[in-house]
Coordinates of C-alpha atoms in Angstrom, one line a residue:
M1 CA -32.6 6.7 4.6
A2 CA -32.9 4.4 1.6
L3 CA -29.8 3.5 -0.4
A4 CA -29.5 2.1 -3.9
S5 CA -26.5 1.3 -6.1
A6 CA -25.6 3.9 -8.6
P7 CA -23.1 3.9 -11.5
G8 CA -19.8 5.7 -10.7
A9 CA -16.4 6.2 -12.1
A10 CA -14.1 3.2 -11.5
I11 CA -10.4 4.1 -11.2
A12 CA -7.8 1.6 -12.3
A13 CA -4.0 1.8 -12.2
D14 CA -1.9 1.0 -15.3
T15 CA 1.1 -0.7 -13.8
T16 CA 3.1 -0.3 -17.0
T17 CA 2.7 3.5 -17.5
A18 CA 2.1 4.3 -13.8
S19 CA -1.0 6.3 -14.7
V20 CA -4.6 6.2 -13.5
T21 CA -7.6 6.7 -15.8
S22 CA -11.3 7.0 -15.3
S23 CA -13.7 4.7 -17.2
A24 CA -16.3 6.4 -19.4
P25 CA -19.2 5.2 -21.5
A26 CA -18.6 4.3 -25.1
G27 CA -18.4 7.3 -27.3
A28 CA -17.6 9.7 -24.5
A29 CA -14.5 11.8 -24.5
K30 CA -11.6 10.0 -22.9
E31 CA -10.2 11.7 -19.8
P32 CA -6.4 12.2 -19.7
A33 CA -4.3 9.8 -17.8
I34 CA -3.3 10.8 -14.2
P35 CA 0.3 10.1 -13.4
L36 CA 0.6 7.7 -10.5
L37 CA 3.2 9.7 -8.6
G38 CA 2.7 13.4 -8.2
G39 CA -0.9 13.1 -9.5
F40 CA -2.8 10.1 -8.2
L41 CA -0.5 9.9 -5.1
R42 CA 1.0 13.2 -4.0
E43 CA 2.0 12.4 -0.4
T44 CA 2.1 9.3 1.7
R45 CA 2.4 9.0 5.4
V46 CA 3.8 5.7 6.8
V47 CA 3.8 5.3 10.5
Y48 CA 5.5 2.2 11.8
P49 CA 6.4 0.8 15.3
L50 CA 9.9 1.2 16.6
R51 CA 9.7 -2.1 18.4
L52 CA 7.9 -5.4 17.6
G53 CA 8.6 -7.9 20.3
K54 CA 12.3 -8.5 20.4
W55 CA 12.8 -6.7 17.1
Q56 CA 14.0 -3.1 17.1
A57 CA 14.0 -0.6 14.2
V58 CA 17.6 0.4 13.7
D59 CA 17.9 2.0 10.2
E60 CA 15.7 3.7 7.6
H61 CA 16.7 4.3 4.0
R62 CA 15.0 6.5 1.4
F63 CA 15.9 5.5 -2.2
D64 CA 17.0 8.1 -4.7
R65 CA 14.3 7.1 -7.2
Q66 CA 10.9 7.9 -5.7
E67 CA 9.2 4.9 -7.2
F68 CA 11.6 2.7 -5.1
G69 CA 10.1 4.1 -1.9
V70 CA 11.8 3.5 1.4
S71 CA 13.1 0.6 3.5
V72 CA 13.2 0.0 7.3
R73 CA 15.6 -2.5 9.0
Y74 CA 14.7 -4.3 12.2
A75 CA 17.4 -6.0 14.2
L76 CA 16.9 -8.8 16.7
S77 CA 17.9 -7.7 20.2
N78 CA 21.4 -8.7 21.2
R79 CA 22.1 -10.3 17.8
S80 CA 24.2 -8.6 15.2
D81 CA 23.5 -11.3 12.6
R82 CA 19.7 -11.3 12.6
W83 CA 17.7 -8.6 10.8
I84 CA 14.5 -8.1 8.7
D85 CA 14.3 -5.6 6.0
V86 CA 10.9 -4.1 5.1
Y87 CA 10.4 -2.2 1.8
F88 CA 7.5 0.2 1.1
Y89 CA 7.0 1.3 -2.5
P90 CA 4.0 2.8 -4.3
A91 CA 1.8 0.6 -6.5
G92 CA -1.5 2.4 -6.9
L93 CA -4.5 0.2 -7.5
L94 CA -3.8 -3.4 -8.6
T95 CA -6.2 -6.2 -9.4
P96 CA -5.6 -9.6 -7.7
S97 CA -4.1 -11.0 -10.9
E98 CA -1.7 -8.0 -11.2
F99 CA -0.6 -8.5 -7.6
E100 CA 0.0 -12.2 -8.3
Q101 CA 2.0 -11.4 -11.3
I102 CA 4.2 -9.0 -9.3
A103 CA 4.7 -11.8 -6.7
R104 CA 5.9 -14.1 -9.4
E105 CA 8.2 -11.5 -10.8
E106 CA 9.7 -11.1 -7.3
R107 CA 10.3 -14.8 -7.1
D108 CA 11.9 -14.9 -10.5
A109 CA 14.2 -12.0 -9.5
L110 CA 15.4 -13.9 -6.5
A111 CA 16.0 -17.0 -8.7
Q112 CA 18.1 -14.9 -11.0
I113 CA 20.5 -14.0 -8.1
G114 CA 21.2 -17.7 -7.9
K115 CA 22.3 -17.7 -11.5
Q116 CA 24.6 -14.7 -11.3
S117 CA 28.4 -14.8 -10.7
G118 CA 29.0 -13.9 -7.1
G119 CA 25.3 -14.4 -6.2
Y120 CA 23.7 -17.0 -4.1
E121 CA 25.1 -20.5 -4.6
A122 CA 23.4 -23.9 -4.5
M123 CA 20.0 -22.1 -4.3
E124 CA 16.8 -24.0 -3.6
M125 CA 13.5 -22.2 -3.7
G126 CA 10.0 -23.0 -2.6
E127 CA 6.7 -22.0 -4.2
L128 CA 4.6 -19.0 -3.4
R129 CA 1.9 -19.5 -0.8
D130 CA -0.7 -17.5 0.9
F131 CA -0.3 -16.2 4.4
A132 CA -3.0 -14.4 6.4
Y133 CA -2.7 -11.1 8.3
A134 CA -5.0 -8.3 9.5
R135 CA -4.9 -4.5 9.7
R136 CA -5.6 -2.6 12.9
N137 CA -9.3 -2.5 12.1
G138 CA -9.4 -6.3 12.0
A139 CA -9.9 -6.7 8.2
A140 CA -8.6 -10.1 7.1
L141 CA -6.1 -10.0 4.2
S142 CA -3.8 -12.4 2.4
G143 CA -0.2 -11.9 1.3
R144 CA 2.2 -14.1 -0.5
S145 CA 5.4 -15.7 0.9
L146 CA 8.1 -18.1 -0.1
D147 CA 11.2 -19.8 1.4
L148 CA 14.6 -20.5 0.0
G149 CA 18.0 -21.8 0.9
F150 CA 21.4 -20.8 -0.5
D151 CA 25.2 -20.7 0.3
S152 CA 26.7 -17.3 0.9
Q153 CA 30.3 -16.7 1.9
G154 CA 30.8 -20.3 2.8
E155 CA 27.7 -20.5 5.0
R156 CA 24.3 -22.2 4.3
K157 CA 21.4 -19.8 4.8
S158 CA 17.7 -20.2 5.3
S159 CA 15.7 -17.3 3.9
A160 CA 12.2 -16.0 3.2
M161 CA 10.3 -13.3 1.4
T162 CA 6.8 -11.9 1.9
L163 CA 4.8 -9.6 -0.3
Q164 CA 1.7 -7.7 0.6
L165 CA -0.5 -5.1 -1.2
D166 CA -1.7 -2.7 1.5
R167 CA -3.5 0.7 0.9
M168 CA -2.0 1.2 -2.6
Y169 CA 1.6 0.2 -1.5
L170 CA 3.5 -2.9 -2.0
I171 CA 5.2 -4.0 1.3
K172 CA 8.0 -6.6 1.0
G173 CA 9.8 -8.4 3.8
R174 CA 13.1 -10.2 3.6
Y175 CA 14.8 -12.3 6.2
S176 CA 17.9 -14.6 6.1
V177 CA 19.4 -16.7 8.9
A178 CA 22.0 -19.4 9.3
A179 CA 20.6 -22.7 8.3
K180 CA 22.0 -24.3 11.5
A181 CA 19.9 -21.9 13.5
A182 CA 16.6 -22.2 11.6
S183 CA 15.1 -24.3 8.7
R184 CA 13.7 -22.7 5.6
E185 CA 10.2 -23.4 6.9
Q186 CA 11.0 -21.8 10.3
A187 CA 12.5 -18.7 8.5
R188 CA 9.3 -18.3 6.5
G189 CA 7.1 -18.8 9.5
S190 CA 9.1 -16.2 11.5
L191 CA 8.9 -13.6 8.7
E192 CA 5.2 -14.2 8.2
E193 CA 4.5 -13.7 11.9
F194 CA 6.6 -10.6 12.0
M195 CA 4.9 -9.0 9.0
A196 CA 1.5 -9.9 10.3
D197 CA 2.4 -8.2 13.6
L198 CA 3.7 -5.2 11.7
S199 CA 0.6 -4.9 9.6
A200 CA -1.6 -4.8 12.7
R201 CA 0.2 -1.6 13.9
L202 CA 1.0 0.0 10.5
T203 CA -0.5 3.2 9.1
V204 CA -0.3 3.9 5.4
A205 CA -2.3 7.1 4.4
S206 CA -2.0 9.0 1.1
T207 CA -3.4 12.1 -0.5
G208 CA -3.7 13.2 -4.1
R209 CA -6.2 12.6 -6.9
C210 CA -6.9 9.3 -5.3
W211 CA -9.2 11.4 -3.0
N212 CA -12.0 11.9 -5.5
P213 CA -15.0 13.2 -3.7
L214 CA -18.4 13.8 -5.3
P215 CA -19.1 17.5 -5.9
I216 CA -21.7 19.1 -3.6
E217 CA -23.9 21.6 -5.3
K218 CA -26.2 24.0 -3.6
L219 CA -30.0 23.5 -4.0
E220 CA -31.6 26.9 -3.7
A221 CA -34.3 27.5 -1.2
G222 CA -37.7 26.7 -2.6
A223 CA -36.4 24.5 -5.3
P224 CA -38.4 21.3 -5.8
K225 CA -37.2 17.9 -4.8
P226 CA -34.9 16.7 -7.6
S227 CA -36.0 13.6 -9.5
G228 CA -33.8 10.5 -9.9
A229 CA -32.1 10.8 -6.4
V230 CA -30.4 7.6 -5.3
S231 CA -31.0 8.6 -1.6
S232 CA -31.6 11.5 0.6
V233 CA -31.1 12.6 4.2
S234 CA -33.4 14.7 6.4
K235 CA -32.8 17.5 8.9
D236 CA -35.5 18.9 11.1
G237 CA -38.1 16.7 9.5
R238 CA -37.4 17.8 5.9
D239 CA -35.1 16.5 3.1
S240 CA -31.9 18.6 3.1
A241 CA -29.5 16.7 0.7
Y242 CA -29.9 14.4 -2.2
L243 CA -27.4 11.9 -3.8
M244 CA -27.7 12.0 -7.5
G245 CA -25.1 9.4 -8.4
D246 CA -22.5 11.8 -9.8
R247 CA -23.0 14.7 -7.3
V248 CA -24.8 15.7 -4.2
L249 CA -27.5 18.5 -4.1
A250 CA -27.8 20.1 -0.7
R251 CA -29.7 23.1 0.7
E252 CA -26.7 23.5 3.0
P253 CA -23.6 22.3 1.2
Q254 CA -21.3 22.5 4.3
S255 CA -23.7 20.6 6.5
D256 CA -22.8 17.3 8.1
E257 CA -25.8 15.7 6.2
A258 CA -24.3 16.8 2.9
Q259 CA -20.9 15.5 3.8
A260 CA -22.2 12.2 5.0
L261 CA -24.2 11.7 1.8
M262 CA -21.1 12.6 -0.2
M263 CA -19.2 9.8 1.6
I264 CA -22.0 7.3 0.9
G265 CA -21.9 8.3 -2.7
M266 CA -18.1 7.7 -2.9
G267 CA -18.6 4.2 -1.5
L268 CA -21.4 3.4 -3.9
G269 CA -19.4 4.7 -6.8
K270 CA -16.2 2.9 -5.8
R271 CA -14.4 6.2 -5.4
L272 CA -13.6 5.7 -1.7
L273 CA -10.2 4.0 -1.9
P274 CA -8.5 2.3 1.0
G275 CA -5.5 4.3 2.2
C276 CA -6.5 7.6 0.5
E277 CA -7.5 10.5 2.8
P278 CA -8.6 14.1 2.4
P279 CA -5.5 16.4 2.7
E280 CA -6.8 17.9 6.0
D281 CA -7.0 14.5 7.7
I282 CA -3.5 13.2 7.0
E283 CA -1.9 15.3 9.7
Q284 CA -2.1 13.3 13.0
S285 CA 0.1 13.0 16.0
V286 CA 2.6 10.2 16.1
P287 CA 2.8 8.1 19.3
K288 CA 6.1 8.1 21.1
D289 CA 6.7 4.4 20.3
M290 CA 6.2 4.9 16.6
R291 CA 8.0 6.7 13.8
E292 CA 6.7 8.5 10.7
I293 CA 8.0 8.5 7.1
R294 CA 6.8 11.2 4.7
L295 CA 7.0 10.4 1.0
E296 CA 6.2 13.4 -1.2
Y297 CA 5.5 13.1 -4.9
S298 CA 5.3 16.7 -5.8
V299 CA 6.2 16.8 -9.6
P300 CA 3.8 14.8 -11.8
S301 CA 5.6 12.9 -14.6
D302 CA 4.0 11.1 -17.6
A303 CA 7.2 9.2 -18.2
P304 CA 6.7 5.4 -18.1
A305 CA 7.6 3.7 -14.9
D306 CA 10.8 1.6 -14.9
P307 CA 9.4 -2.0 -14.9
S308 CA 12.4 -3.0 -12.6
R309 CA 10.7 -1.0 -9.8
R310 CA 8.8 -4.2 -9.1
L311 CA 11.8 -6.5 -9.3
R312 CA 13.4 -5.3 -6.1
S313 CA 14.9 -8.7 -5.2
N314 CA 17.7 -8.2 -7.8
K315 CA 18.5 -4.7 -6.5
I316 CA 18.2 -4.8 -2.7
D317 CA 18.7 -7.9 -0.5
V318 CA 19.6 -8.9 3.0
G319 CA 22.4 -11.4 2.3

């Protein structure tokens, strides 16, 4: 089967309006924006481990505003003063530069806490740096992390933050520990290691308009081979389905060959988005050592997203 690149709709998320639009040739009618929540993303399934090494999941919090997502707290065994908070909140599709901008905003938000009355005192903060992690399939990825130190309630603390963009969600980790027990560098290393271990076991799967399959149209019996096909698949020695760039023509639209060619076309047209699944595939069993969170975005809204949804450090912290 011969494959060739073909033009396809590129979907991009607008992080200001929380909408998704499809690109179109100059002069073509502009498609309406798709709201990020309730449109582009309608439901998300997060499956996370209940235990990671000596860390045990002890609490889960769903925020009132759906764009703030959910958080999970992990506590260190036999220690009431050690915990890591992990936040999951929807981002849609972000470019590397947009992700970097959000990481800088998170750092700035932490810095603001040190300037507020009753906030962190004598704060010192490091710069953002890369840290490597991998998903369960082994794909190498890079997140951002920083370390900081501050005084809180008369005690010096070493602290760290990580930020990752994974399958259309921002995932943030926060960890603080007494400075006498760990240095800032050690706190950051511990959090990076924890988040890398978490990512290797984490499932984030969404449904909605992000699942944008090519239409499959029936090619009537006896119809000639269509011209301009990007590729084709054969069954029983004869061509049975053709990829036309924006659609699939198939003699048997429900056949495995037609479905496979549709998936190939989605990949070529950049319509196959990481973390987006067909609705029928999102229902899976949850292993006994894991827990599932369901986030449902059932009512589309065209209202602009609150920009503070990205500045979570000034709203939620771990002391």
